[in-house]
CSV table of C-alpha atoms in Angstrom, one decimal:
chain,number,residue,atom,x,y,z
A,1343,UNK,CA,5.4,-5.9,-11.2
A,1344,UNK,CA,6.4,-9.4,-12.2
A,1345,UNK,CA,8.7,-9.7,-9.2
A,1346,UNK,CA,5.8,-8.9,-6.9
A,1347,UNK,CA,3.4,-11.3,-8.6
A,1348,UNK,CA,6.0,-14.1,-8.7
A,1349,UNK,CA,6.9,-13.5,-5.1
A,1350,UNK,CA,3.3,-13.6,-3.9
A,1351,UNK,CA,2.8,-16.9,-5.8
A,1352,UNK,CA,5.8,-18.3,-3.9
A,1353,UNK,CA,4.4,-17.0,-0.6
A,1354,UNK,CA,0.9,-18.5,-1.3
A,1355,UNK,CA,2.5,-21.8,-2.3
A,1356,UNK,CA,4.6,-21.9,0.9
A,1357,UNK,CA,7.8,-22.0,-1.2
A,1358,UNK,CA,9.8,-18.9,-0.3
A,1359,UNK,CA,13.2,-18.2,-1.7
A,1360,UNK,CA,16.1,-19.4,0.4
A,1361,UNK,CA,17.5,-16.3,2.0
A,1362,UNK,CA,20.6,-15.6,4.0
A,1363,UNK,CA,19.8,-12.1,5.3
A,1364,UNK,CA,23.1,-11.7,7.0
A,1365,UNK,CA,25.1,-12.3,3.8
A,1366,UNK,CA,24.0,-9.0,2.2
A,1367,UNK,CA,24.2,-6.9,5.4
A,1368,UNK,CA,27.5,-5.2,4.5
A,1369,UNK,CA,26.3,-4.3,1.0
A,1370,UNK,CA,23.1,-3.0,2.4
A,1371,UNK,CA,25.0,-0.8,4.8
A,1372,UNK,CA,26.3,1.2,1.9
A,1373,UNK,CA,22.9,2.1,0.4
A,1374,UNK,CA,19.6,0.8,-0.8
A,1375,UNK,CA,18.2,0.1,-4.2
A,1376,UNK,CA,14.6,-1.0,-3.8
A,1377,UNK,CA,12.8,-1.9,-7.0
A,1378,UNK,CA,9.3,-0.9,-5.7
A,1379,UNK,CA,7.6,1.2,-3.0
A,1380,UNK,CA,4.6,-0.3,-1.2
A,1381,UNK,CA,2.1,1.8,0.7
A,1382,UNK,CA,0.6,-0.7,3.1
A,1383,UNK,CA,-1.5,-0.8,6.2
A,1384,UNK,CA,0.1,-0.9,9.6
A,1385,UNK,CA,-1.9,-4.0,10.4
A,1386,UNK,CA,0.6,-6.5,12.0
A,1387,UNK,CA,-0.7,-9.3,9.8
A,1388,UNK,CA,0.3,-7.5,6.6
A,1389,UNK,CA,4.0,-7.8,6.0
A,1390,UNK,CA,4.9,-6.8,2.4
A,1391,UNK,CA,8.4,-8.3,2.5
A,1392,UNK,CA,6.8,-11.7,3.4
A,1393,UNK,CA,3.7,-11.3,1.2
A,1394,UNK,CA,5.9,-10.7,-1.9
A,1395,UNK,CA,8.8,-12.9,-0.8
A,1396,UNK,CA,11.4,-10.2,-0.9
A,1397,UNK,CA,14.4,-9.6,1.2
A,1398,UNK,CA,15.8,-6.6,3.0
A,1399,UNK,CA,16.5,-3.7,0.7
A,1400,UNK,CA,14.2,-4.8,-2.1
A,1401,UNK,CA,11.1,-2.9,-1.1
A,1402,UNK,CA,10.6,0.6,0.2
A,1403,UNK,CA,7.7,0.4,2.6
A,1404,UNK,CA,5.4,3.3,3.7
A,1405,UNK,CA,2.9,2.1,6.4
A,1406,UNK,CA,-0.1,3.8,7.9
A,1407,UNK,CA,-3.3,2.4,9.3
A,1408,UNK,CA,-5.7,2.4,6.4
A,1409,UNK,CA,-2.9,2.4,3.7
A,1410,UNK,CA,-3.6,6.0,2.5
A,1411,UNK,CA,-1.1,8.6,1.2
A,1412,UNK,CA,-0.9,11.9,3.2
A,1413,UNK,CA,1.8,14.6,3.2
A,1414,UNK,CA,4.3,12.4,5.0
A,1415,UNK,CA,3.5,9.5,2.7
A,1416,UNK,CA,4.0,11.7,-0.3
A,1417,UNK,CA,7.3,12.9,1.0
A,1418,UNK,CA,8.4,9.3,1.5
A,1419,UNK,CA,7.3,8.3,-2.0
A,1420,UNK,CA,9.0,11.3,-3.5
A,1421,UNK,CA,12.2,10.2,-1.7
A,1422,UNK,CA,11.8,6.7,-3.0
A,1423,UNK,CA,11.4,7.8,-6.6
A,1424,UNK,CA,13.6,10.9,-6.8
A,1425,UNK,CA,16.5,9.7,-4.6
A,1426,UNK,CA,16.3,5.9,-4.8
A,1427,UNK,CA,15.0,5.5,-8.3
A,1428,UNK,CA,11.9,3.5,-7.6
A,1429,UNK,CA,9.7,3.1,-10.7
A,1430,UNK,CA,6.7,1.3,-9.2
A,1431,UNK,CA,4.4,2.3,-6.3
A,1432,UNK,CA,1.9,-0.3,-5.2
A,1433,UNK,CA,-0.9,0.6,-2.8
A,1434,UNK,CA,-1.7,-2.6,-0.9
A,1435,UNK,CA,-4.9,-2.9,1.1
A,1436,UNK,CA,-6.3,-5.9,2.9
A,1437,UNK,CA,-9.5,-7.7,3.8
A,1438,UNK,CA,-11.3,-6.6,7.0
A,1439,UNK,CA,-9.3,-3.4,7.4
A,1440,UNK,CA,-10.1,-1.9,10.8
A,1441,UNK,CA,-9.3,1.7,9.7
A,1442,UNK,CA,-11.7,1.4,6.8
A,1443,UNK,CA,-14.4,-0.2,9.1
A,1444,UNK,CA,-13.9,2.7,11.6
A,1445,UNK,CA,-14.5,5.2,8.8
A,1446,UNK,CA,-17.7,3.4,7.8
A,1447,UNK,CA,-18.9,3.4,11.4
A,1448,UNK,CA,-18.0,7.1,11.8
A,1449,UNK,CA,-20.0,8.0,8.7
A,1450,UNK,CA,-23.0,5.8,9.6
A,1451,UNK,CA,-23.1,7.0,13.2
A,1452,UNK,CA,-22.2,10.6,12.4
A,1453,UNK,CA,-19.4,10.5,15.0
A,1454,UNK,CA,-15.7,10.8,15.2
A,1455,UNK,CA,-13.4,8.5,17.1
A,1456,UNK,CA,-11.2,9.9,20.0
A,1457,UNK,CA,-7.7,11.2,19.9
A,1458,UNK,CA,-5.9,11.5,16.6
A,1459,UNK,CA,-8.0,8.8,14.9
A,1460,UNK,CA,-10.2,11.4,13.1
A,1461,UNK,CA,-7.2,12.1,10.8
A,1462,UNK,CA,-7.4,8.4,9.6
A,1463,UNK,CA,-11.2,8.6,9.2
A,1464,UNK,CA,-10.9,11.9,7.2
A,1465,UNK,CA,-8.3,10.4,4.9
A,1466,UNK,CA,-10.3,7.3,4.2
A,1467,UNK,CA,-13.8,9.0,4.0
A,1468,UNK,CA,-13.6,9.8,0.2
A,1469,UNK,CA,-13.2,6.1,-0.6
A,1470,UNK,CA,-16.1,5.1,1.6
A,1471,UNK,CA,-18.4,7.7,0.0
A,1472,UNK,CA,-17.3,6.6,-3.4
A,1473,UNK,CA,-18.1,3.0,-2.5
A,1474,UNK,CA,-21.5,3.9,-1.0
A,1475,UNK,CA,-22.6,5.3,-4.4
A,1476,UNK,CA,-22.9,1.8,-5.8
A,1477,UNK,CA,-24.8,0.5,-2.8
A,1478,UNK,CA,-22.6,-2.7,-2.5
A,1479,UNK,CA,-23.6,-5.7,-0.6
A,1480,UNK,CA,-20.2,-5.7,1.2
A,1481,UNK,CA,-19.4,-2.0,1.9
A,1482,UNK,CA,-16.2,-2.8,3.8
A,1483,UNK,CA,-14.8,-4.7,0.8
A,1484,UNK,CA,-16.0,-2.1,-1.7
A,1485,UNK,CA,-14.6,0.8,0.4
A,1486,UNK,CA,-11.3,-1.0,0.9
A,1487,UNK,CA,-11.0,-1.5,-2.9
A,1488,UNK,CA,-11.9,2.1,-3.6
A,1489,UNK,CA,-9.3,3.3,-1.0
A,1490,UNK,CA,-6.4,1.5,-2.7
A,1491,UNK,CA,-7.6,2.7,-6.2
A,1492,UNK,CA,-7.9,6.4,-5.1
A,1493,UNK,CA,-4.5,6.3,-3.4
A,1494,UNK,CA,-2.8,4.5,-6.4
A,1495,UNK,CA,-4.2,7.3,-8.6
A,1496,UNK,CA,-2.8,9.9,-6.1
A,1497,UNK,CA,0.6,8.2,-6.4
A,1498,UNK,CA,0.7,9.2,-10.1
A,1499,UNK,CA,-0.9,12.6,-9.9
A,1500,UNK,CA,0.6,14.3,-6.8
A,1501,UNK,CA,2.9,17.0,-7.9
A,1502,UNK,CA,5.5,17.9,-8.5
A,1503,UNK,CA,7.8,14.9,-8.4
A,1504,UNK,CA,5.4,11.9,-8.7
A,1505,UNK,CA,3.2,13.5,-11.4
A,1506,UNK,CA,6.2,14.6,-13.5
A,1507,UNK,CA,7.8,11.1,-13.3
A,1508,UNK,CA,4.5,9.4,-14.2
A,1509,UNK,CA,4.0,11.8,-17.2
A,1510,UNK,CA,7.5,11.0,-18.4
A,1511,UNK,CA,6.8,7.2,-18.2
A,1512,UNK,CA,9.3,6.8,-15.3
A,1513,UNK,CA,6.8,5.9,-12.7
A,1514,UNK,CA,3.8,3.5,-12.5
A,1515,UNK,CA,1.4,2.9,-9.7
A,1516,UNK,CA,-1.0,0.0,-9.0
A,1517,UNK,CA,-3.6,-1.0,-6.5
A,1518,UNK,CA,-4.0,-4.4,-4.9
A,1519,UNK,CA,-5.8,-6.2,-2.1
A,1520,UNK,CA,-4.3,-8.8,0.2
A,1521,UNK,CA,-6.4,-11.7,1.6
A,1522,UNK,CA,-5.1,-12.4,5.0
A,1523,UNK,CA,-6.6,-15.9,5.1
A,1524,UNK,CA,-5.1,-17.2,1.8
A,1525,UNK,CA,-2.1,-14.9,1.5
A,1526,UNK,CA,-3.1,-14.1,-2.1
A,1527,UNK,CA,-2.7,-10.6,-3.5
A,1528,UNK,CA,-5.3,-9.5,-6.2
A,1529,UNK,CA,-4.3,-6.7,-8.4
A,1530,UNK,CA,-7.1,-4.3,-9.2
């Protein structure tokens, strides 16, 4: 976790590490050893490698609009932990998430968006309902926070691989929110 916190501090300060990405290319061609897996939104403004000032091969990234974990995400995280040895999963949300807002709109209007978008809405819906219970002044922010918390919990309880590793103390998960305007990541 410290590497992520320190990397984000460098990013926010505008003082990234000097990196020669081509120098490690041959080593990376023989395999990868990421120290953390990040479940992040597909939003083009959220780039975990930049946000945490990490180079190629250091983070295993799973991206989907709305930063939730579904069957494919679970399979990817199981690969990261069982095959690559990752011991930390961070679910990273961000301010003003369009997928979370679409879910709020869908619930309030009692409608579903077109195409395959209902799968996103249905995955995020539990977080929105949970946030609505507290009647927050900013439902989007509260639902976004709740979404990363619920998915970070899932990253530790989904069986068989993740839950077994978590129970054995070999896997931790965390939730965090990224502020696109400041670049700061707040761990929840």
